[in-house]
Short mmCIF file of C-alpha atoms in Angstrom, two decimals:
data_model
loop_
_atom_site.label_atom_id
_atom_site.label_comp_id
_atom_site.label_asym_id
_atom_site.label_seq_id
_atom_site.Cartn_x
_atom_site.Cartn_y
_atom_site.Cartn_z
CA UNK A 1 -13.10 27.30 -13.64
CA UNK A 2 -9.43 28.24 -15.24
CA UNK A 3 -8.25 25.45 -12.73
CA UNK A 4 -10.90 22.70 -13.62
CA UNK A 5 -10.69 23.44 -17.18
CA UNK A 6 -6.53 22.61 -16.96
CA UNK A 7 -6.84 19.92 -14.61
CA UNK A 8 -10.32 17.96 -13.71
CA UNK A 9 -11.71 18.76 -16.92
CA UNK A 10 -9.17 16.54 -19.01
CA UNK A 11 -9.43 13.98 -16.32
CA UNK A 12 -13.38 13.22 -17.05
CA UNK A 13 -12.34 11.78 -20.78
CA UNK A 14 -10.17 9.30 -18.88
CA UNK A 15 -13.40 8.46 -17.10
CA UNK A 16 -15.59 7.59 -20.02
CA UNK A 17 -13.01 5.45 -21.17
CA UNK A 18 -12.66 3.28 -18.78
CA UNK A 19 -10.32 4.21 -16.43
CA UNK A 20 -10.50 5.34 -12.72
CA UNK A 21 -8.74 8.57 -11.64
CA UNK A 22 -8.33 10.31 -8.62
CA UNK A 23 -7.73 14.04 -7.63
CA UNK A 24 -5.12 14.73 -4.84
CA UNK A 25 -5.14 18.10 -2.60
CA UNK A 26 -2.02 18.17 -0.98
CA UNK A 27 -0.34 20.70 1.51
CA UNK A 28 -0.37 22.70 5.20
CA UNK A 29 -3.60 23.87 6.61
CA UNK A 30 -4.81 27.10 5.59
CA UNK A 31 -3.24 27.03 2.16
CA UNK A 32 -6.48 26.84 0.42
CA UNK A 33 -7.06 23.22 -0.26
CA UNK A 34 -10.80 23.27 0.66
CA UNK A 35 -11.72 25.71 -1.20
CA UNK A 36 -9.76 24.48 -4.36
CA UNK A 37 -12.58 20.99 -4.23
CA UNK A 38 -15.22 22.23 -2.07
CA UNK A 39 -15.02 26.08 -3.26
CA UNK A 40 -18.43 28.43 -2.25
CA UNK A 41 -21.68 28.66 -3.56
CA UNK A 42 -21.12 31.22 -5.99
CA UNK A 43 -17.57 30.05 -7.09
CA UNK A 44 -18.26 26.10 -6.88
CA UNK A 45 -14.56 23.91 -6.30
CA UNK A 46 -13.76 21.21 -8.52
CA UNK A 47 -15.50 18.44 -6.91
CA UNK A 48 -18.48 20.19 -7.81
CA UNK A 49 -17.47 20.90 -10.97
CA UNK A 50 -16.52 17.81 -12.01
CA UNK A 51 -19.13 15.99 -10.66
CA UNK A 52 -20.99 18.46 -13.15
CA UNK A 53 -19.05 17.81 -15.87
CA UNK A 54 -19.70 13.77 -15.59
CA UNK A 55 -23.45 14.43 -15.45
CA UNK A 56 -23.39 16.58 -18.16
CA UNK A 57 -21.55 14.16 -20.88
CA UNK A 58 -23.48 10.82 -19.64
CA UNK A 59 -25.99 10.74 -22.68
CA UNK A 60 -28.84 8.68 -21.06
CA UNK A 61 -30.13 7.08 -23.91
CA UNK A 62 -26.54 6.09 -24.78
CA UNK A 63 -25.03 4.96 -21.21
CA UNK A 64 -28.18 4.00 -19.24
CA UNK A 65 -26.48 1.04 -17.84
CA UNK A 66 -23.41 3.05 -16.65
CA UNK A 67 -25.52 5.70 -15.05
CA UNK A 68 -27.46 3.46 -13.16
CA UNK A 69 -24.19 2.04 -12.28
CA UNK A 70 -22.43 5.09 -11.09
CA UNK A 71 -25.15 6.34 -9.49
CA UNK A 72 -26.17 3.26 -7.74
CA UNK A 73 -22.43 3.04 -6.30
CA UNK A 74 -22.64 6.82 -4.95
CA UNK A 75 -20.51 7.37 -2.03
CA UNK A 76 -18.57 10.01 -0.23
CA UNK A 77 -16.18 8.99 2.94
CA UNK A 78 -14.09 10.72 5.30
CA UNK A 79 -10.78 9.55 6.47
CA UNK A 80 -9.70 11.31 9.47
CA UNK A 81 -7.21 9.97 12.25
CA UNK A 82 -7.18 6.98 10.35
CA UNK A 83 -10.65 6.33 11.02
CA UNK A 84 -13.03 6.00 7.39
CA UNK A 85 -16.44 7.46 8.06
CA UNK A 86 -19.67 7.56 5.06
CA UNK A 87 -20.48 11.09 5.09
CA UNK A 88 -23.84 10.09 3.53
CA UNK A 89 -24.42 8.05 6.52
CA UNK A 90 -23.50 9.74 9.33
CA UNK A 91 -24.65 7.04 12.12
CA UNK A 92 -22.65 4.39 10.49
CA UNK A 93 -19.61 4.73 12.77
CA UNK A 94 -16.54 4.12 11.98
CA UNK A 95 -15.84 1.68 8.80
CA UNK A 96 -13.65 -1.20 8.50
CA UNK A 97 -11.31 -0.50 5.70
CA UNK A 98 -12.13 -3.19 2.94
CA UNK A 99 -10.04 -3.84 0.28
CA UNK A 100 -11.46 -4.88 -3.12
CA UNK A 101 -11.51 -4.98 -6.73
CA UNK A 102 -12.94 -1.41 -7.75
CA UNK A 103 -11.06 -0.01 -5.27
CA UNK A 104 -12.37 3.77 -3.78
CA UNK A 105 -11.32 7.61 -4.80
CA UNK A 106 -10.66 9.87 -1.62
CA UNK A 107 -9.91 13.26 -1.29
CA UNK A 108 -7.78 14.07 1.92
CA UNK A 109 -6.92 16.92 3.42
CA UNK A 110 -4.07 16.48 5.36
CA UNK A 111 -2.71 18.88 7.81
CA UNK A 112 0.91 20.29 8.64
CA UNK A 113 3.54 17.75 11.15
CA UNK A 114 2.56 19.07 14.27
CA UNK A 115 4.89 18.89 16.90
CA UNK A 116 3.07 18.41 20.25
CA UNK A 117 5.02 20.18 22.55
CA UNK A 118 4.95 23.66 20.25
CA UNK A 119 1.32 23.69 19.94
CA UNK A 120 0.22 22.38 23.36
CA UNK A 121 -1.64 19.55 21.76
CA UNK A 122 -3.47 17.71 25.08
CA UNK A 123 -5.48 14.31 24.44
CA UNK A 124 -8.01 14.73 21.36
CA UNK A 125 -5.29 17.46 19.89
CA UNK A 126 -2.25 15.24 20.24
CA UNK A 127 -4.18 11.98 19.37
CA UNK A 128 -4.91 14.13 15.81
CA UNK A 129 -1.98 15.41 15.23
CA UNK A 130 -0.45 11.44 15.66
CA UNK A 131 -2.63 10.38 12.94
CA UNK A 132 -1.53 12.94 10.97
CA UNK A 133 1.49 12.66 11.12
CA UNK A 134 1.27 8.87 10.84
CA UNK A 135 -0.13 9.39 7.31
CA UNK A 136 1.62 12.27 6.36
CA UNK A 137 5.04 9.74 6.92
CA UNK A 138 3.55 6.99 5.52
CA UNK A 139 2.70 8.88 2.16
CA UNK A 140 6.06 10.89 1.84
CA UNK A 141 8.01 7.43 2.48
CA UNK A 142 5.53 6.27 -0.82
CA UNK A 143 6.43 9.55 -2.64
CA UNK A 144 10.22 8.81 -2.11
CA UNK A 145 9.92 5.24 -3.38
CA UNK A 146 7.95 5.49 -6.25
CA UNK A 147 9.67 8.46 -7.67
CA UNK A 148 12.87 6.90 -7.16
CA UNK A 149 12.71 5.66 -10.48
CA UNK A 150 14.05 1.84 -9.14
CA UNK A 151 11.12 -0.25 -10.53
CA UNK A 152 12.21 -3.17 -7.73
CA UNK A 153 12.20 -1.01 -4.55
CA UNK A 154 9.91 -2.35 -2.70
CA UNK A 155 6.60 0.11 -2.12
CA UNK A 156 5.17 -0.09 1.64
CA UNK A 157 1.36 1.40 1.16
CA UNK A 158 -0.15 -0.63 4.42
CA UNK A 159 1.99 1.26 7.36
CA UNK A 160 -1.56 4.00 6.55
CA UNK A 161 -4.96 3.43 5.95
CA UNK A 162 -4.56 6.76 3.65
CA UNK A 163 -2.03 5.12 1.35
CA UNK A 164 -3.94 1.44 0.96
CA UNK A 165 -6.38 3.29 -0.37
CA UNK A 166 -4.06 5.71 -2.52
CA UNK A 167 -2.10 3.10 -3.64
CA UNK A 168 -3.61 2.07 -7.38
CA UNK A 169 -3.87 6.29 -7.78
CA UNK A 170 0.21 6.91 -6.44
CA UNK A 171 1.11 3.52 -7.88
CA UNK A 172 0.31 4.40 -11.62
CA UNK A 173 -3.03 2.00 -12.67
CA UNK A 174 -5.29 5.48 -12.61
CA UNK A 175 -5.11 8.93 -14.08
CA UNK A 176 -4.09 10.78 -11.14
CA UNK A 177 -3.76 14.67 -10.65
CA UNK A 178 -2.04 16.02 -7.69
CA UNK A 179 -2.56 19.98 -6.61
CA UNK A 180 0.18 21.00 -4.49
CA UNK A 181 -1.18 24.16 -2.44
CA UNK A 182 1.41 26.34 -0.60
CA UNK A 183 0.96 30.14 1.16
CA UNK A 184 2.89 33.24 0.03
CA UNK A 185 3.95 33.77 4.10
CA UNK A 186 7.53 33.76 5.91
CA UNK A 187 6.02 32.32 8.48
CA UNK A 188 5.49 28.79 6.59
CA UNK A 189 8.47 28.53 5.33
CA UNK A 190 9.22 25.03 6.22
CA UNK A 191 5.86 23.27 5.40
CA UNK A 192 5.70 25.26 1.82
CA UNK A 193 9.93 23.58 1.00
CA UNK A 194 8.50 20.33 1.73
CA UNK A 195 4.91 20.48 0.18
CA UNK A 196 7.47 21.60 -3.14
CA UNK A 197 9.35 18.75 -2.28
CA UNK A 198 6.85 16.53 -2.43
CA UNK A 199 5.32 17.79 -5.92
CA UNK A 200 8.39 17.83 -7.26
CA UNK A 201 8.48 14.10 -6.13
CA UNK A 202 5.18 12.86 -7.75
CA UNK A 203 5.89 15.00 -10.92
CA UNK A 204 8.70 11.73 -11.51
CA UNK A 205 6.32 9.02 -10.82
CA UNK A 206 5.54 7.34 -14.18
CA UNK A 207 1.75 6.55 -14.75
CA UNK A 208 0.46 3.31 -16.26
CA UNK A 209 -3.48 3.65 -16.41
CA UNK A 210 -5.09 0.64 -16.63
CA UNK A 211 -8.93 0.20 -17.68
CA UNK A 212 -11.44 -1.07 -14.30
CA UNK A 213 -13.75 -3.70 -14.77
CA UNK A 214 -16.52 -3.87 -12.37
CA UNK A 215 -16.80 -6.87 -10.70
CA UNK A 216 -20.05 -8.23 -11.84
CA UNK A 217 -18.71 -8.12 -15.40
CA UNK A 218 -16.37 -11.28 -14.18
CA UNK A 219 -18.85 -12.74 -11.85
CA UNK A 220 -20.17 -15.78 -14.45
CA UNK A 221 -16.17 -16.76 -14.67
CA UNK A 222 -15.81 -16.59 -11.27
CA UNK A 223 -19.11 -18.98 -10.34
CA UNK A 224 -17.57 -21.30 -13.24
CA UNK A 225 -14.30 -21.12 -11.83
CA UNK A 226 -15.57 -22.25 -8.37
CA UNK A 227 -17.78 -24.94 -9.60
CA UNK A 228 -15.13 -26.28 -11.56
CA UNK A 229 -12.45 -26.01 -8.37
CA UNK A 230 -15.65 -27.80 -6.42
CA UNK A 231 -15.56 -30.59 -8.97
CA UNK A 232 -11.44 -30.89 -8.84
CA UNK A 233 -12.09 -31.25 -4.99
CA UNK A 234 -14.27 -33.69 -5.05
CA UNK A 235 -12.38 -35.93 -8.03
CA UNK A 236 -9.01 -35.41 -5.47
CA UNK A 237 -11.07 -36.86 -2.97
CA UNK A 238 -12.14 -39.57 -4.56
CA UNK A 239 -8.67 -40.43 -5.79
CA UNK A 240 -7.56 -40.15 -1.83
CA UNK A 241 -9.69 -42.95 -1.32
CA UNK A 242 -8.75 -45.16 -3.54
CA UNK A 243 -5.33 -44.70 -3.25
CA UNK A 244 -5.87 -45.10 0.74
CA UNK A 245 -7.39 -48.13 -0.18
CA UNK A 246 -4.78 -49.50 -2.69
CA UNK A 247 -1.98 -48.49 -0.12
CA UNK A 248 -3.83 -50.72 2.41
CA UNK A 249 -4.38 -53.30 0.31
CA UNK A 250 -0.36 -53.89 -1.23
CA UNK A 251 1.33 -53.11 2.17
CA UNK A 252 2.87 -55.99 3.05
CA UNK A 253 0.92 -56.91 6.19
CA UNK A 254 -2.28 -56.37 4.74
CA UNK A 255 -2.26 -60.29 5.00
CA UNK A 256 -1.06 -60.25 8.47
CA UNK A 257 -4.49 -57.70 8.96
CA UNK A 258 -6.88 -59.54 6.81
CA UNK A 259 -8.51 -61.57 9.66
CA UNK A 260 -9.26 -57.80 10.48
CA UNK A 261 -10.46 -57.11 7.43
CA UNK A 262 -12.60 -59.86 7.64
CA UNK A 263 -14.65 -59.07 11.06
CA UNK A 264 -15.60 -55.46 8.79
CA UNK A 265 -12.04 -53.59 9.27
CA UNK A 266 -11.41 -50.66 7.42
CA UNK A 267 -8.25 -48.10 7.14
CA UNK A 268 -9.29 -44.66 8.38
CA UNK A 269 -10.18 -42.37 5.75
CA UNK A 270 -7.94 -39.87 6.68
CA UNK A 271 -5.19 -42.98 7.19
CA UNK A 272 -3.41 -41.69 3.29
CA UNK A 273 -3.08 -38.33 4.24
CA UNK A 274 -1.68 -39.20 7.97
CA UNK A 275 1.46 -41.52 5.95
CA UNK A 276 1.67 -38.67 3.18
CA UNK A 277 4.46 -37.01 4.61
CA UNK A 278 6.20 -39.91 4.79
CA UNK A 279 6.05 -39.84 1.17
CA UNK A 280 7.77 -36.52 0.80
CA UNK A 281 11.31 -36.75 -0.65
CA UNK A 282 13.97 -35.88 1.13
CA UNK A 283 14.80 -32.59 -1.29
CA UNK A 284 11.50 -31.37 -1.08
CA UNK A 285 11.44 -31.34 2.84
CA UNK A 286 14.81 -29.97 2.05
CA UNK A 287 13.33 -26.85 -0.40
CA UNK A 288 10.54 -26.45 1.85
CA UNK A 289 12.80 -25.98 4.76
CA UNK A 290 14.85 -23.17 2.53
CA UNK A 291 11.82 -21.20 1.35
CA UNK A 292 10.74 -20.97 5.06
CA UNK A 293 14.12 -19.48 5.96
CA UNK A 294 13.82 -17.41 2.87
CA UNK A 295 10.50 -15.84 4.12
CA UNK A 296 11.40 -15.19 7.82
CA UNK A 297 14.82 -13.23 6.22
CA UNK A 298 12.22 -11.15 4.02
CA UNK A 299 10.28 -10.17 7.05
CA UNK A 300 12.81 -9.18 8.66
CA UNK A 301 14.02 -6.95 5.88
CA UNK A 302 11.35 -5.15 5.18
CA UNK A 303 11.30 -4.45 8.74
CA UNK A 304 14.65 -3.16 8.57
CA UNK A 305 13.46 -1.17 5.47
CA UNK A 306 10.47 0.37 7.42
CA UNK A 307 12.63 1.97 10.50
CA UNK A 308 15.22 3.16 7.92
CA UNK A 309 12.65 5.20 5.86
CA UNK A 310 10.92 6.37 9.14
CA UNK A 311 14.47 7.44 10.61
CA UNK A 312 15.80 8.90 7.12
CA UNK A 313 11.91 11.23 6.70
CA UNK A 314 12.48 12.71 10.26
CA UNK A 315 15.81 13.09 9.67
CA UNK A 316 15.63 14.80 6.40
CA UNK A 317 12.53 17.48 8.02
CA UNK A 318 14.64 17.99 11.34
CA UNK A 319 17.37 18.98 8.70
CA UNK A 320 15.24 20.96 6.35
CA UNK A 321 14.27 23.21 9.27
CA UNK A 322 17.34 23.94 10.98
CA UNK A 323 19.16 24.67 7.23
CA UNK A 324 15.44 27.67 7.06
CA UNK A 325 16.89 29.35 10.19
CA UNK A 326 20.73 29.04 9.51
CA UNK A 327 19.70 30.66 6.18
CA UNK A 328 17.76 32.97 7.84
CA UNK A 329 20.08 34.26 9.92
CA UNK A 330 23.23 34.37 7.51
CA UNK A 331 20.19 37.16 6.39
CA UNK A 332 20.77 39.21 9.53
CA UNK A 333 22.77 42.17 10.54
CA UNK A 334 26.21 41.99 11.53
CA UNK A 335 25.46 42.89 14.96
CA UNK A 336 22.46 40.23 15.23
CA UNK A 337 25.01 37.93 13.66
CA UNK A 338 28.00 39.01 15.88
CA UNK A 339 25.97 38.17 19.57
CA UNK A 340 27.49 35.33 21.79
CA UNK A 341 24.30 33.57 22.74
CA UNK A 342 23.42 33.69 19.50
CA UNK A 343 26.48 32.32 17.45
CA UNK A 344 26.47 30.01 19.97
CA UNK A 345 23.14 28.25 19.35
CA UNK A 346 24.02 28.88 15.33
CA UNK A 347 27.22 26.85 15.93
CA UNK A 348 25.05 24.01 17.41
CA UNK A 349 22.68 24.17 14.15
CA UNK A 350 25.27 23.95 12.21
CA UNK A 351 27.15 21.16 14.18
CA UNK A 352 23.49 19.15 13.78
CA UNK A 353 23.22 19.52 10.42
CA UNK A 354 27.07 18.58 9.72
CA UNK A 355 25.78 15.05 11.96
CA UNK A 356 22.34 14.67 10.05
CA UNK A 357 24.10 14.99 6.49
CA UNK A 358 26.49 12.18 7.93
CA UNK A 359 23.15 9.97 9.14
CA UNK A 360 21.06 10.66 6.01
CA UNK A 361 24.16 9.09 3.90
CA UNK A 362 24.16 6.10 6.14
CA UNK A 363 20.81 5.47 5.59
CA UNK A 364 21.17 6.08 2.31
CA UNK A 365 23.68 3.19 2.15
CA UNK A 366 22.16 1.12 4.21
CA UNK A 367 18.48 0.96 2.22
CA UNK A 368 20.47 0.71 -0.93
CA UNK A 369 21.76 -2.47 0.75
CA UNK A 370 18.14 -4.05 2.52
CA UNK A 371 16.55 -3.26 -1.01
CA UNK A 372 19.11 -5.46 -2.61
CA UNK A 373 18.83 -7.67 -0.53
CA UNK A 374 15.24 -8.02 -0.97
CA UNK A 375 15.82 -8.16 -4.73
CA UNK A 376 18.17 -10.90 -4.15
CA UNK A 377 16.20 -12.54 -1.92
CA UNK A 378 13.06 -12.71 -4.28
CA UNK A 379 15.28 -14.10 -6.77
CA UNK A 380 16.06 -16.69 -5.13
CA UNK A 381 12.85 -17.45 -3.25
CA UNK A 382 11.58 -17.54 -7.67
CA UNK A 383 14.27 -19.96 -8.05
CA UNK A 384 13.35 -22.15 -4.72
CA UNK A 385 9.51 -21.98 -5.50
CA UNK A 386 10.46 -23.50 -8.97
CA UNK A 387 12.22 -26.44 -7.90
CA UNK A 388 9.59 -27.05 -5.42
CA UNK A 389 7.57 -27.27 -7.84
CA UNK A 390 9.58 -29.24 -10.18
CA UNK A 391 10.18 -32.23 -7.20
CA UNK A 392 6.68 -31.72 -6.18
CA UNK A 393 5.34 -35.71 -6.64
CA UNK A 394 1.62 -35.29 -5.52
CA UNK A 395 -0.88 -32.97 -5.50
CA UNK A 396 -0.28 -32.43 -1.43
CA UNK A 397 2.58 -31.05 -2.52
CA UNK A 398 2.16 -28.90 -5.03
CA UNK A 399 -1.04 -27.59 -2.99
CA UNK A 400 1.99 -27.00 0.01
CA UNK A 401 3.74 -24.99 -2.69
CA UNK A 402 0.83 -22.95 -3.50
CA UNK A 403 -0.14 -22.15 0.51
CA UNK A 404 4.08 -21.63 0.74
CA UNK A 405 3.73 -19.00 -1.93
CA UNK A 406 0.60 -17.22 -1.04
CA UNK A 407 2.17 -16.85 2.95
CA UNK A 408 4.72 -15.25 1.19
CA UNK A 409 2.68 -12.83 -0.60
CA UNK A 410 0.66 -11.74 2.01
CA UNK A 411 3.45 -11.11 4.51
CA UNK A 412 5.03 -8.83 1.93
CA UNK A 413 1.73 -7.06 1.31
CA UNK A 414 1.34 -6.72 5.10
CA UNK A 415 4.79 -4.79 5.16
#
């Protein structure tokens, strides 16, 4: 209750006002994170008790509409091996992972980085401890970015189905508490340093909540919006035609044609459209041709980006573990210290770290560079997009502009 009344508690007023907000568990398995949100019977966790708290401050009389609301959109999922599942509906199967505007609150409990060899994992095991793993990288490589303080790194929340749908509650639009749960044991040293890591992370990420709308509250602008696109369409249409027509009619062997014309000929409908390239000006072809290039180098960054974060995270937790046991044994007696085998493999730590120090730097360096270079390059891909714009003569063009700019956007979301 101490832990609600500090943490959960405060979050339900962010609720009622309009905001979403999500509740985090984060650290190695059997540090206590179920029974912080599930809890027992007799000493409920704080999913129960703020689920309690909710019911308890919806006045019905006052918010009938919202509680029929809330309630109506009831749900509780499992993601688990990066596979969603409805808990409420158990013979669902697995669920496609759908993006939309209301987005969904999870609470996942993720385990330790298992490494396969050390704990025998065999087929189901090793396939688990993949996913894991998988999202367990994909969130500390989020972590890293967003606490970075550099408001143009670029974020990467689709390399895990566990940060696309994280990514409004890590990426500052919701109230968002995160409970970082280590154990008092030796034994775990190395997953309780980087769960502290972590927290100490996300305690620099700067929050921006940002009040939800539902999104039948926009539907009447969005059926207005599409008839009034449906009308544009069909008035662009119409204009086709009759420029098709007018084209026909001034080329200059539309006399040449008109005995043609006169057995019932008529120019294709689609004939404008077919010679509308040929209408394109020279710069634009030449713009277009630049933001294409400009696109394919951005790809190719951010792949860049991707394998240098990957590389730099296992780099950093092979380091972090072989600095425990140096540390460790700098702990020892002088005769444990003084034994041949064992200096030996101590001099090889040490040699590894020495050569992991010297790799993390270089990947330092070199993401300092691909992120400036993906600054640079959205810069000018802004400035390229403009004068596209600005020599656009038609409205085939400036519709080429839009489709140019939207493939953009979705290859960098899909990075």
């Amino acid at each position: 209750m101490d832990l609600h009344s500090a943490t959960t508690a405060q979050i339900v007023e962010y609720i009622f006002l309009g905001y979403n907000a999500t509740v985090l568990a984060y650290g190695p398995t059997g540090s206590g994170k179920t029974y912080t949100m599930v809890g027992t019977r007799s000493n409920p966790g704080l999913m129960t008790l703020l689920t309690q708290t909710l019911y308890e401050r919806i006045d019905v009389q006052k918010h009938s509409v919202y509680l029929s609301y809330m309630v109506g959109d009831d749900a509780l999922n499992e993601l688990y091996n990066e596979n969603i599942r409805d808990l409420l509906n158990p013979c669902s199967g697995i669920l496609d992972l759908m993006e939309d505007e209301k987005g969904n609150i999870q609470v996942p409990g993720l385990s330790k980085v298992i490494a396969p060899s050390s704990a025998k994992n065999k087929g189901i095991r090793l396939k688990e401890g993949a996913a894991i793993n998988r999202s367990l990288l994909a969130l500390g490589n989020v972590i890293n970015s967003l606490s970075s303080g550099n408001r143009n790194r670029y974020i990467n929340y689709r390399d895990s189905k566990l940060t696309r749908l994280l990514k409004d509650s890590l990426g500052g639009k919701s109230k968002t508490c995160m409970i970082a749960h280590v154990t008092p044991s030796s034994a775990h040293y190395e997953e309780t340093y980087n769960t502290l890591i972590y927290a100490s992370r996300a305690m620099n990420i700067t929050l921006r909540p940002t009040r939800s709308r539902p999104v039948s509250a926009d539907q009447p602008h969005m059926d207005a919006m599409k008839q009034i696109n449906k009308e544009l369409q069909e008035q662009n249409n119409m204009v086709h035609a009759s420029s098709s027509q007018l084209l026909y009619e001034k080329s200059p062997t539309s006399d040449k044609r008109s005995p043609l014309s006169n057995r019932g000929y008529r120019p294709a409908p689609h004939r404008w459209q077919r010679t509308a390239p040929r209408k394109f000006s020279s710069l634009f072809n030449s713009l277009r041709e630049q933001y294409l290039d400009l696109i394919d180098k951005q790809h190719r960054l951010r792949e860049r980006l991707l394998e240098a974060n990957q590389e730099a995270y296992e780099a950093e937790m092979s380091r972090a573990s072989k600095v425990a046991i140096l540390n460790a044994w700098k702990k020892q007696k002088v005769e444990v210290r003084e034994n041949q085998k064992t200096a030996d493999s101590i001099a090889r730590l040490t040699n590894d770290v020495d050569e992991q120090d010297k790799r993390l730097s270089e990947l330092v360096e070199l993401r300092r560079k691909i992120e400036k270079a993906l600054r640079k390059g959205s810069e000018t891909a802004h400035s390229v997009e403009s004068r596209l714009r600005s020599a656009a003569k038609h409205a085939e063009q400036l519709e080429m502009v839009a489709l140019l700019v939207r493939m953009a956007e979705a290859d960098a979301e899909s990075k």
